[in-house]
Amino acid sequence: MKLVFKFAIWYLVITLLALAIGGVISYREIKEEVDFEQSLYLKGKLDAAVRRLSRGMHPDSLARHNMEIQQLDFARPEMNFRVTDTVVMHKFLQRLEQQIKVSASYKVNGKHYYIAAYDGMVESDDITDAVIKSITGIFIVMLVVTGLLSYLISKHLLHPFHSTLRAIRAFTLRQKEPLQLAPTRTSEFKKLNLFLQHMTEKAQHDYSNLKEFTENASHEMQTPLAIIRGKLELLMESEINDSQAKLIMSAHNAVEKLSKMGQSLILLAKLENQEFETPGKIDFSRILSDNLLAFEELIEMKSITLKQDIAENVELSIHPVLADILLSNLMSNAIRHNYMEGRITVTLTKKELIVENTGDPLKVAPAEIFKRFKKSTQADDSVGLGLAIVKQICTQNNMLISYSYSGSEHQFRLQF
Amino acid sequence: MKILVIEDNLELAQNITEYLQREGYVCELADSHAKAVNKLGAFAYDCVVLDIMLPDGNGLDILRFVKNEKIKSCVLIISAKNSLDDKVIGLELGADDYLTKPFHLPELNARLKALYRRKYIQGDKEIFFNEIHINMDTMETLVNKQLLELTRKEYALLVYFLTNKNRVLTRQSIAEHLWGDYADNLLNFDFVYQHVKNLRKKIIQAGGKDYIETVYGLGYKFNANRG
């Protein structure tokens, strides 16, 4: 539920409460005022009756509807003027109605009379009705107005908030520009925007620092590695025995591996920094065919059967170097994790590329396969970055890559 | 062949010069942009091995200098900066070849020899070694005047061996020479063994000597002194 509607509901609940209390108060006020006016009016009636009695009128002729007169013992003290409620049978409505009654006793011409008058010009349930009706009316108006205003307020007041949300959603760490937020005069949103700007700037800064570090570290690694490799190669040329040769070779292998890893990391950092701008559409079918040709020998060496079904003129927007890396990583993966006399099937359509190969099931979870340094076996000679690079290239070029395994066949599906 | 190595890392430069000197080349060293320009202005070199990143300037400027001054050396760029842009700019500026650090020394040697042959020994692109005769233009290989049916890879392997005679060539360096970037993806180097085996067999069948020996644990060596 939108925040503004939550606010509106609370507001309405409070309004309802206030209206209920207000209703009771106004009921009381109105009733008191009406009662007071009515008692004045009835008192006038009593006074008129007293005047008539003093002129010698017989009390019975005065006693009519809404009026009582009784003669009391003269010795009794006079009763003061009183206003009370009474219940009277209504003449027309034929039901008991609460009415106001005034009474007092007067000593007129040596006689003591008790006189009471009652009447109900405005009954209290009429007041209740009126109060409930008016409060309901007010509440309905409030409901409509609040609903409408909530909508408008949400559009207007929360506009900066929504635009901030949109900006945050569109924001990625990789982008070079800082987060741009629309200016606002609301202090809460100002605080929020300021905080977000600081946070994203810091994140961007850290991210690019990390990238730079990876790239520099991998890059700076290459020179010492080149030196070590060269020294080892010079050492090989000298007079050495078999056990020395073994030592040199394993050192050499380790250097090779480090060097490859460094190069792969540089490539990953470059990919993440989006250093490869897509120059335009390329003929993916041709690059794929060239790639398969380059791997022909390796495929033959493992006596693998290659089945290919390549649609012609499949054009994609991807940097040609990246397309080549992508395909050669996928292909070498398919060869590397294959059996002798296994099978590789490559299918290219306008929509997708599927590379399938026979091989043992994975030792890591399928979801982990595209992560860095995840290998099926630790003894594996590979660096463990090939598929991470594949994944990164796909992400950069809006392609979807997925992996599945069924019936001793690994399948990589690349959707364009 | 006279070579100028422009490289600011002394260890690396020593590796290169030491290796190339064993080949009988005259090797000189410049560890800065200024020294390199001085040397290039004063002396003539057949080949320049050029590092792109120098402490006092960009190696590409030296390349521009070489082209502007019409210096007739061939230029081989070596760079740790495996950037496509460098490669493209370097080659567009007229560099003859590009090698990414870290490289194998036999590979550098083979590239330099190829450059040298291409540039200076025009019309004489042949390699003679005892009973082996290679015509680089037609890619024909003769052993005892008998034509050898070599695959492209076997041919490239033989040329690589002949340019690095009496040197230990590791399986990695052979793989990288033959397959370039794809060598990164190779699980093991069995296929190097396959190619070497086939090449040896073909040479011996044609009556040639078995020059290629296995260096235990390391790789292979083309032993020119055999027989």
XYZ file of C-alpha atoms in Angstrom:
643
model
C 0.000 0.000 0.000
C 1.254 3.438 -0.836
C 2.553 5.486 2.036
C 0.225 8.359 1.327
C -2.828 6.079 1.550
C -1.641 4.732 4.865
C -1.412 8.305 6.020
C -4.913 8.950 4.693
C -6.358 5.974 6.528
C -4.820 7.050 9.806
C -6.050 10.543 9.193
C -9.564 9.252 8.564
C -9.544 7.099 11.707
C -8.481 10.104 13.755
C -11.076 12.236 12.009
C -13.760 9.664 12.776
C -12.781 9.658 16.441
C -12.757 13.446 16.571
C -16.110 13.559 14.814
C -17.611 11.053 17.302
C -16.459 13.082 20.279
C -17.483 16.271 18.495
C -20.871 14.689 17.846
C -21.426 13.963 21.541
C -20.360 17.474 22.449
C -22.545 19.151 19.847
C -25.459 16.890 20.827
C -25.066 18.023 24.403
C -24.665 21.673 23.524
C -27.635 21.703 21.227
C -29.788 19.810 23.706
C -28.830 22.137 26.527
C -29.620 25.211 24.471
C -32.916 23.779 23.292
C -33.827 22.700 26.844
C -32.992 26.128 28.185
C -35.072 27.931 25.577
C -37.928 25.501 26.106
C -37.811 25.851 29.879
C -38.056 29.648 29.448
C -41.015 29.198 27.216
C -42.653 26.786 29.688
C -41.900 29.107 32.566
C -43.862 31.766 30.671
C -46.757 29.331 30.595
C -46.518 28.797 34.352
C -46.466 32.566 34.897
C -49.526 32.985 32.707
C -51.339 30.295 34.725
C -50.439 32.058 37.979
C -51.755 35.372 36.573
C -54.997 33.735 35.593
C -55.366 32.080 39.016
C -54.767 35.403 40.729
C -57.566 36.897 38.632
C -59.773 34.229 40.218
C -59.886 31.681 37.456
C -60.693 28.172 38.492
C -57.720 25.869 38.375
C -59.615 23.040 36.549
C -60.288 25.279 33.619
C -56.567 25.849 33.328
C -55.582 22.200 33.478
C -55.382 21.091 29.866
C -53.109 19.161 27.685
C -49.484 19.789 28.636
C -50.467 21.429 31.858
C -51.125 20.084 35.362
C -52.540 21.994 38.309
C -53.025 20.553 41.763
C -54.026 22.228 44.952
C -51.657 21.600 47.838
C -51.771 22.048 51.537
C -51.242 25.737 52.279
C -48.938 25.006 55.166
C -46.411 23.303 52.860
C -43.506 25.435 51.863
C -43.418 26.583 48.231
C -41.626 24.340 45.795
C -38.902 25.998 43.770
C -38.870 26.157 40.013
C -37.598 22.850 38.630
C -36.779 21.566 35.174
C -36.987 17.794 34.719
C -37.400 15.278 31.965
C -40.571 13.302 31.655
C -41.990 10.669 29.383
C -45.249 11.512 27.726
C -47.457 9.689 25.263
C -47.232 11.632 22.018
C -50.627 12.429 20.678
C -49.940 11.931 16.973
C -47.050 9.551 16.982
C -48.749 7.311 19.589
C -45.534 6.530 21.378
C -43.722 7.593 24.486
C -41.526 10.630 23.929
C -39.071 12.228 26.248
C -40.142 15.794 26.933
C -39.034 18.627 29.128
C -41.139 19.461 32.189
C -41.057 22.530 34.422
C -42.792 22.653 37.768
C -43.180 24.930 40.777
C -45.735 25.737 43.457
C -47.269 29.147 44.019
C -49.387 30.623 46.795
C -52.116 32.608 45.075
C -55.082 34.229 46.831
C -54.546 32.224 50.041
C -54.326 28.941 48.156
C -51.349 26.763 47.342
C -51.070 25.416 43.777
C -48.615 23.066 42.196
C -48.315 23.829 38.492
C -46.344 21.838 35.951
C -46.044 22.300 32.210
C -44.287 20.069 29.656
C -43.756 20.161 25.963
C -41.467 18.749 23.274
C -40.935 21.141 20.456
C -37.559 19.597 19.569
C -37.158 16.069 20.831
C -33.713 14.757 21.777
C -33.765 11.922 19.200
C -34.340 14.555 16.553
C -31.141 16.178 17.742
C -29.340 12.806 17.672
C -30.590 12.223 14.132
C -29.477 15.617 13.005
C -26.047 15.298 14.610
C -25.431 11.812 13.140
C -26.566 12.931 9.711
C -24.377 15.994 9.670
C -21.332 14.108 10.994
C -21.781 11.338 8.415
C -22.040 13.993 5.742
C -18.869 15.651 6.948
C -17.102 12.301 7.079
C -18.071 11.380 3.519
C -16.845 14.734 2.286
C -13.592 14.170 4.182
C -13.226 10.675 2.729
C -13.578 11.935 -0.813
C -11.400 14.968 -0.268
C -8.713 12.974 1.543
C -8.674 10.299 -1.144
C -8.371 12.836 -3.894
C -5.788 14.891 -2.067
C -3.759 11.811 -1.194
C -3.554 11.001 -4.846
C -2.565 14.512 -5.807
C -0.162 14.887 -2.888
C 1.461 11.594 -3.699
C 1.956 12.849 -7.238
C 3.290 16.183 -6.211
C 4.999 15.849 -2.825
C 6.420 12.393 -3.381
C 7.597 13.179 -6.883
C 11.217 13.760 -5.774
C 11.124 10.497 -3.863
C 9.914 8.560 -6.885
C 12.470 10.170 -9.150
C 15.192 9.249 -6.636
C 13.930 5.688 -6.675
C 14.065 5.615 -10.443
C 17.593 7.031 -10.463
C 18.751 4.457 -7.916
C 17.216 1.655 -9.899
C 19.002 2.783 -13.058
C 22.278 3.251 -11.235
C 25.157 0.810 -11.705
C 28.572 0.903 -10.107
C 30.186 0.500 -13.472
C 28.941 3.800 -14.826
C 31.485 6.588 -14.806
C 29.113 9.452 -13.920
C 27.982 10.026 -10.341
C 24.340 9.484 -9.386
C 22.182 12.372 -10.617
C 19.214 13.219 -8.388
C 16.523 15.837 -9.039
C 16.705 18.771 -6.594
C 13.988 18.940 -3.930
C 12.914 21.394 -1.242
C 11.611 18.749 1.160
C 14.163 18.401 3.915
C 13.674 14.629 4.368
C 14.231 14.028 0.676
C 17.169 16.377 0.706
C 18.725 14.283 3.444
C 17.937 11.075 1.611
C 19.392 12.338 -1.658
C 22.502 13.656 0.030
C 23.028 10.339 1.751
C 22.483 8.385 -1.454
C 24.837 10.616 -3.366
C 27.570 10.187 -0.774
C 27.046 6.472 -0.593
C 27.041 5.870 -4.344
C 30.060 8.084 -4.834
C 31.938 6.121 -2.243
C 30.837 2.818 -3.745
C 31.820 3.975 -7.218
C 35.147 5.145 -5.918
C 35.829 1.870 -4.121
C 34.714 -0.088 -7.137
C 36.994 1.714 -9.542
C 39.858 1.530 -7.049
C 39.393 -2.193 -6.825
C 39.237 -2.499 -10.592
C 42.346 -0.422 -10.958
C 44.079 -2.482 -8.334
C 43.199 -5.742 -10.078
C 44.376 -4.396 -13.390
C 47.563 -2.875 -12.021
C 48.391 -5.873 -9.895
C 47.880 -8.286 -12.782
C 49.735 -5.976 -15.079
C 52.681 -5.386 -12.777
C 52.863 -9.128 -12.207
C 53.694 -9.713 -15.842
C 57.165 -8.145 -15.800
C 58.614 -10.155 -12.901
C 57.020 -13.229 -14.399
C 58.671 -12.477 -17.712
C 62.001 -12.145 -15.922
C 61.585 -15.431 -14.082
C 60.515 -17.177 -17.234
C 63.498 -15.807 -19.142
C 65.923 -16.812 -16.386
C 64.494 -20.313 -16.327
C 64.809 -20.542 -20.096
C 68.429 -19.421 -19.871
C 69.016 -21.944 -17.108
C 67.630 -24.711 -19.317
C 70.334 -23.936 -21.819
C 73.077 -24.650 -19.324
C 74.461 -28.034 -18.303
C 71.823 -29.511 -16.028
C 70.980 -32.999 -14.878
C 67.601 -34.674 -14.961
C 66.534 -33.800 -11.454
C 67.442 -30.147 -12.036
C 65.475 -30.247 -15.276
C 62.446 -31.472 -13.354
C 62.758 -28.648 -10.858
C 63.150 -26.047 -13.583
C 60.161 -27.447 -15.424
C 57.823 -27.337 -12.462
C 58.920 -23.785 -11.654
C 58.378 -22.932 -15.297
C 54.897 -24.452 -15.264
C 53.951 -22.466 -12.186
C 55.164 -19.261 -13.833
C 53.134 -20.071 -16.937
C 50.042 -20.571 -14.882
C 50.483 -17.324 -12.964
C 51.030 -15.483 -16.164
C 47.884 -16.899 -17.752
C 45.908 -16.062 -14.658
C 47.206 -12.509 -14.712
C 46.233 -12.117 -18.330
C 42.767 -13.494 -17.689
C 42.285 -11.151 -14.752
C 43.363 -8.195 -16.859
C 40.844 -9.244 -19.475
C 38.093 -9.548 -16.851
C 38.932 -6.125 -15.421
C 38.848 -4.649 -18.906
C 35.518 -6.286 -19.595
C 34.097 -4.957 -16.371
C 35.394 -1.510 -17.174
C 33.638 -1.807 -20.512
C 36.773 -1.062 -22.439
C 35.533 -2.943 -25.453
C 33.154 -0.794 -27.397
C 31.030 -2.620 -29.878
C 31.966 -1.335 -33.311
C 28.800 -2.657 -34.984
C 27.321 -5.875 -36.262
C 29.613 -8.745 -37.047
C 29.105 -12.010 -38.858
C 28.910 -14.371 -35.908
C 28.458 -17.429 -38.148
C 31.788 -16.801 -39.802
C 33.631 -16.249 -36.520
C 32.138 -19.464 -35.195
C 33.205 -21.428 -38.286
C 36.732 -19.993 -38.069
C 36.876 -20.921 -34.436
C 35.786 -24.480 -35.060
C 38.440 -24.741 -37.744
C 41.109 -23.557 -35.309
C 40.098 -26.263 -32.868
C 39.906 -28.986 -35.525
C 43.236 -30.467 -34.603
C 42.543 -30.594 -30.905
C 39.212 -32.219 -31.587
C 40.830 -34.822 -33.802
C 43.510 -35.501 -31.243
C 40.892 -36.605 -28.747
C 39.013 -38.443 -31.533
C 35.969 -36.353 -30.781
C 33.072 -36.323 -33.238
C 32.052 -32.768 -34.034
C 28.521 -32.185 -35.244
C 27.784 -28.696 -36.404
C 24.626 -27.021 -37.575
C 25.421 -23.389 -38.211
C 22.856 -21.018 -39.663
C 24.424 -18.532 -42.047
C 24.567 -14.762 -41.659
C 23.776 -14.605 -37.977
C 24.699 -11.022 -37.170
C 25.396 -9.836 -33.644
C 26.506 -6.604 -32.042
C 29.625 -7.674 -30.209
C 33.287 -6.763 -30.357
C 34.993 -9.281 -32.679
C 37.796 -9.948 -30.188
C 35.231 -10.697 -27.481
C 33.265 -12.950 -29.811
C 36.456 -14.859 -30.488
C 37.349 -15.178 -26.795
C 33.787 -16.219 -25.981
C 33.721 -18.959 -28.601
C 37.227 -20.237 -28.004
C 36.580 -20.470 -24.262
C 33.352 -22.382 -24.865
C 34.997 -24.692 -27.378
C 38.109 -25.393 -25.342
C 35.855 -26.070 -22.391
C 33.886 -28.578 -24.460
C 37.103 -30.295 -25.546
C 38.814 -30.175 -22.177
C 35.984 -31.790 -20.263
C 35.276 -34.393 -22.881
C 35.993 -38.103 -23.145
C 38.291 -39.664 -25.695
C 36.035 -40.439 -28.674
C 33.375 -38.204 -27.196
C 30.969 -35.916 -28.989
C 30.525 -32.170 -29.430
C 27.440 -30.638 -31.003
C 27.417 -26.984 -32.004
C 24.111 -25.477 -33.118
C 23.719 -21.867 -34.161
C 20.371 -20.300 -35.024
C 19.291 -16.672 -35.315
C 18.265 -16.770 -31.684
C 20.754 -18.934 -29.872
C 23.980 -20.866 -29.822
C 24.081 -24.266 -28.172
C 27.316 -26.075 -27.389
C 26.874 -29.607 -26.107
C 29.547 -32.056 -25.145
C 29.845 -35.440 -23.541
C 31.659 -35.578 -20.233
C 31.587 -36.491 -16.571
C 29.057 -34.673 -14.404
C 30.202 -31.551 -12.600
C 31.748 -31.752 -9.177
C 30.611 -28.251 -8.310
C 27.034 -26.957 -8.198
C 25.807 -25.880 -11.667
C 25.085 -22.389 -10.329
C 28.739 -22.042 -9.364
C 30.073 -22.913 -12.784
C 30.361 -19.316 -14.025
C 32.070 -18.080 -10.893
C 35.762 -17.276 -10.762
C 38.182 -20.021 -9.817
C 35.485 -22.703 -9.733
C 36.885 -25.803 -11.332
C 35.667 -29.330 -11.575
C 38.898 -30.594 -10.050
C 41.676 -28.776 -8.285
C 44.238 -30.852 -10.138
C 42.903 -29.408 -13.357
C 45.513 -27.468 -15.309
C 43.054 -24.719 -16.168
C 43.144 -21.398 -14.415
C 39.398 -21.418 -13.708
C 38.589 -18.102 -15.277
C 37.424 -19.200 -18.732
C 33.729 -19.455 -17.938
C 33.836 -16.365 -15.717
C 35.085 -14.505 -18.778
C 32.357 -16.088 -20.914
C 29.738 -14.972 -18.400
C 31.141 -11.459 -18.260
C 31.178 -11.141 -22.040
C 27.553 -12.320 -22.157
C 26.493 -9.855 -19.474
C 28.188 -6.970 -21.274
C 26.524 -7.850 -24.547
C 23.037 -8.596 -23.202
C 23.178 -12.278 -23.915
C 21.800 -14.935 -21.630
C 23.961 -17.930 -20.887
C 22.727 -21.003 -19.095
C 24.138 -24.397 -18.293
C 22.478 -27.761 -17.892
C 23.539 -31.389 -17.647
C 21.521 -34.378 -18.660
C 22.360 -37.863 -19.804
C 26.147 -37.354 -19.658
C 25.845 -34.262 -21.891
C 26.862 -30.798 -20.777
C 24.942 -28.067 -22.500
C 25.735 -24.375 -22.729
C 22.928 -22.325 -24.194
C 23.603 -18.792 -25.299
C 20.522 -16.703 -26.090
C 20.977 -13.487 -28.031
C 72.489 -9.290 -37.115
C 72.677 -6.193 -34.944
C 69.891 -5.617 -32.529
C 68.914 -2.733 -30.251
C 66.884 -3.751 -27.229
C 64.892 -0.844 -25.781
C 63.654 -2.008 -22.410
C 63.740 -0.216 -19.072
C 63.649 -3.337 -16.955
C 67.286 -4.380 -16.744
C 66.617 -7.974 -15.733
C 64.317 -8.460 -18.648
C 66.718 -6.714 -20.994
C 69.540 -8.963 -19.766
C 67.467 -12.059 -20.404
C 66.860 -10.929 -23.944
C 70.411 -9.824 -24.737
C 71.967 -12.889 -23.146
C 69.714 -15.172 -25.142
C 70.251 -13.339 -28.401
C 74.008 -13.030 -27.884
C 74.268 -16.807 -27.664
C 72.745 -16.767 -31.123
C 75.771 -14.770 -32.227
C 73.943 -11.463 -32.609
C 75.376 -8.124 -31.593
C 73.045 -6.817 -28.960
C 72.890 -3.336 -27.521
C 70.732 -2.012 -24.786
C 68.890 1.261 -24.212
C 66.932 1.644 -21.001
C 65.302 4.988 -21.722
C 63.607 6.935 -24.453
C 66.500 9.429 -24.638
C 69.202 6.780 -24.889
C 67.235 4.899 -27.485
C 66.808 7.956 -29.693
C 70.520 8.740 -29.371
C 71.576 5.259 -30.332
C 69.125 5.052 -33.183
C 70.398 8.359 -34.517
C 74.043 7.356 -34.304
C 74.126 3.708 -35.308
C 72.394 1.393 -37.692
C 70.542 -1.656 -36.361
C 68.928 -4.493 -38.238
C 66.218 -4.941 -35.685
C 64.813 -2.969 -32.769
C 63.084 -4.717 -29.892
C 60.880 -1.998 -28.451
C 59.110 -1.826 -25.104
C 56.078 0.460 -25.150
C 56.233 1.616 -21.551
C 59.405 3.548 -20.807
C 60.188 5.723 -17.789
C 60.670 8.896 -19.835
C 58.288 8.409 -22.680
C 56.154 6.172 -24.781
C 57.768 3.555 -26.988
C 55.330 4.523 -29.726
C 57.120 7.881 -29.962
C 60.347 6.027 -30.706
C 58.488 4.147 -33.399
C 57.369 7.490 -34.875
C 60.968 8.678 -34.698
C 62.167 5.577 -36.568
C 59.574 6.139 -39.294
C 60.181 9.911 -39.567
C 63.928 9.503 -39.769
C 63.441 6.726 -42.313
C 65.610 4.386 -40.274
C 65.645 1.018 -41.983
C 65.454 -1.246 -38.934
C 62.595 -3.618 -38.448
C 60.742 -3.011 -35.222
C 59.330 -5.650 -32.927
C 57.173 -4.245 -30.168
C 57.136 -6.001 -26.806
C 54.600 -4.821 -24.302
C 53.103 -6.008 -21.078
C 50.162 -3.853 -21.905
C 48.057 -6.391 -23.663
C 45.872 -3.710 -25.061
C 44.291 -3.979 -28.412
C 44.733 -0.273 -29.017
C 48.499 -0.452 -28.522
C 48.671 -3.339 -30.902
C 46.639 -1.601 -33.565
C 48.411 1.759 -33.182
C 51.821 0.072 -33.126
C 51.194 -1.887 -36.276
C 49.611 1.115 -37.992
C 52.633 3.229 -37.152
C 54.703 0.689 -39.016
C 55.953 -1.754 -36.426
C 56.713 -5.103 -38.031
C 55.514 -7.376 -35.270
C 54.064 -7.357 -31.780
C 54.808 -9.668 -28.887
C 53.031 -9.609 -25.558
C 54.944 -9.989 -22.299
C 55.672 -12.455 -20.911
C 56.958 -14.184 -24.017
C 59.235 -17.144 -24.538
C 62.765 -16.224 -25.567
C 62.821 -18.799 -28.415
C 59.637 -17.162 -29.693
C 61.302 -13.738 -29.685
C 64.243 -15.252 -31.511
C 62.002 -16.908 -34.099
C 60.040 -13.691 -34.686
C 63.228 -11.644 -35.077
C 64.684 -14.141 -37.530
C 61.471 -14.152 -39.532
C 61.447 -10.351 -39.604
C 65.068 -10.267 -40.643
C 64.527 -12.764 -43.404
C 61.476 -10.950 -44.674
C 63.155 -7.583 -44.731
C 66.773 -8.196 -45.688
C 67.092 -11.499 -47.478
C 64.520 -10.942 -50.184
C 64.517 -13.594 -52.853
C 66.638 -15.791 -50.676
C 64.055 -17.118 -48.331
C 65.593 -20.490 -47.946
C 66.972 -22.380 -45.016
C 69.726 -24.904 -45.549
C 70.782 -27.239 -42.825
C 72.825 -30.322 -43.730
C 70.415 -32.547 -45.652
C 67.395 -30.357 -44.859
C 66.350 -27.665 -47.292
C 63.359 -25.385 -46.760
C 61.960 -22.942 -49.275
C 60.100 -20.358 -47.225
C 58.166 -19.027 -50.215
C 56.704 -22.267 -51.438
C 56.806 -23.884 -48.006
C 58.510 -26.888 -49.612
C 60.707 -29.007 -47.419
C 63.292 -31.336 -48.879
C 65.335 -33.951 -47.059
C 68.104 -35.441 -49.186
C 66.362 -33.730 -52.113
C 63.284 -35.757 -51.365
C 60.094 -33.788 -50.869
C 58.616 -34.081 -47.400
C 54.822 -34.024 -47.061
C 54.451 -31.850 -43.981
C 51.311 -30.417 -42.517
C 51.317 -26.655 -41.852
C 51.939 -27.212 -38.177
C 54.793 -29.663 -38.811
C 56.333 -27.192 -41.218
C 56.078 -24.358 -38.678
C 57.529 -26.659 -36.024
C 60.515 -27.556 -38.185
C 61.231 -23.881 -38.937
C 60.935 -23.098 -35.220
C 63.423 -25.865 -34.421
C 65.838 -24.652 -37.075
C 65.707 -21.044 -35.870
C 66.418 -22.262 -32.341
C 69.014 -24.943 -33.002
C 70.704 -26.547 -29.992
C 68.268 -24.909 -27.611
C 65.779 -26.412 -25.277
C 62.262 -25.648 -26.411
C 59.583 -26.252 -23.815
C 56.249 -27.732 -24.781
C 54.601 -24.455 -23.790
C 56.768 -22.371 -26.039
C 56.176 -24.778 -28.941
C 52.425 -24.767 -28.242
C 52.330 -20.996 -28.152
C 54.362 -20.728 -31.299
C 52.070 -23.096 -33.178
C 48.698 -22.143 -31.743
C 49.159 -18.611 -30.489
C 46.259 -17.495 -28.342
C 44.529 -20.843 -28.508
C 47.402 -22.454 -26.613
C 45.890 -20.854 -23.494
C 43.032 -23.258 -23.675
C 44.927 -26.470 -24.115
C 44.585 -28.964 -21.345
C 47.882 -30.692 -21.881
C 50.590 -30.645 -24.433
C 50.083 -34.142 -25.814
C 49.469 -32.683 -29.219
C 52.943 -31.098 -29.178
C 54.295 -34.586 -28.605
C 52.181 -35.841 -31.520
C 53.486 -33.224 -33.912
C 57.101 -33.720 -32.862
C 56.728 -37.469 -33.223
C 55.254 -37.142 -36.713
C 57.922 -34.678 -37.812
C 60.736 -36.904 -36.579
C 59.223 -39.897 -38.283
C 58.892 -38.085 -41.605
C 62.474 -36.802 -41.528
C 63.884 -40.210 -40.653
C 61.765 -41.933 -43.313
C 63.244 -39.585 -45.894
C 66.704 -40.659 -44.776
C 67.440 -37.654 -42.565
C 69.175 -37.825 -39.244
C 67.195 -37.794 -36.024
C 68.132 -34.320 -34.853
C 65.201 -33.791 -32.526
C 65.878 -35.110 -29.084
C 63.667 -35.225 -26.069
C 65.105 -33.329 -23.152
C 63.864 -35.205 -20.161
C 61.339 -33.198 -18.209
C 61.739 -30.063 -20.247
C 60.819 -30.432 -23.851
C 62.738 -30.865 -27.055
C 65.990 -29.812 -28.605
C 67.114 -29.712 -32.205
C 70.621 -31.055 -31.863
C 72.630 -29.778 -34.801
C 75.726 -31.673 -33.716
C 74.143 -35.061 -34.023
C 75.549 -37.585 -36.368
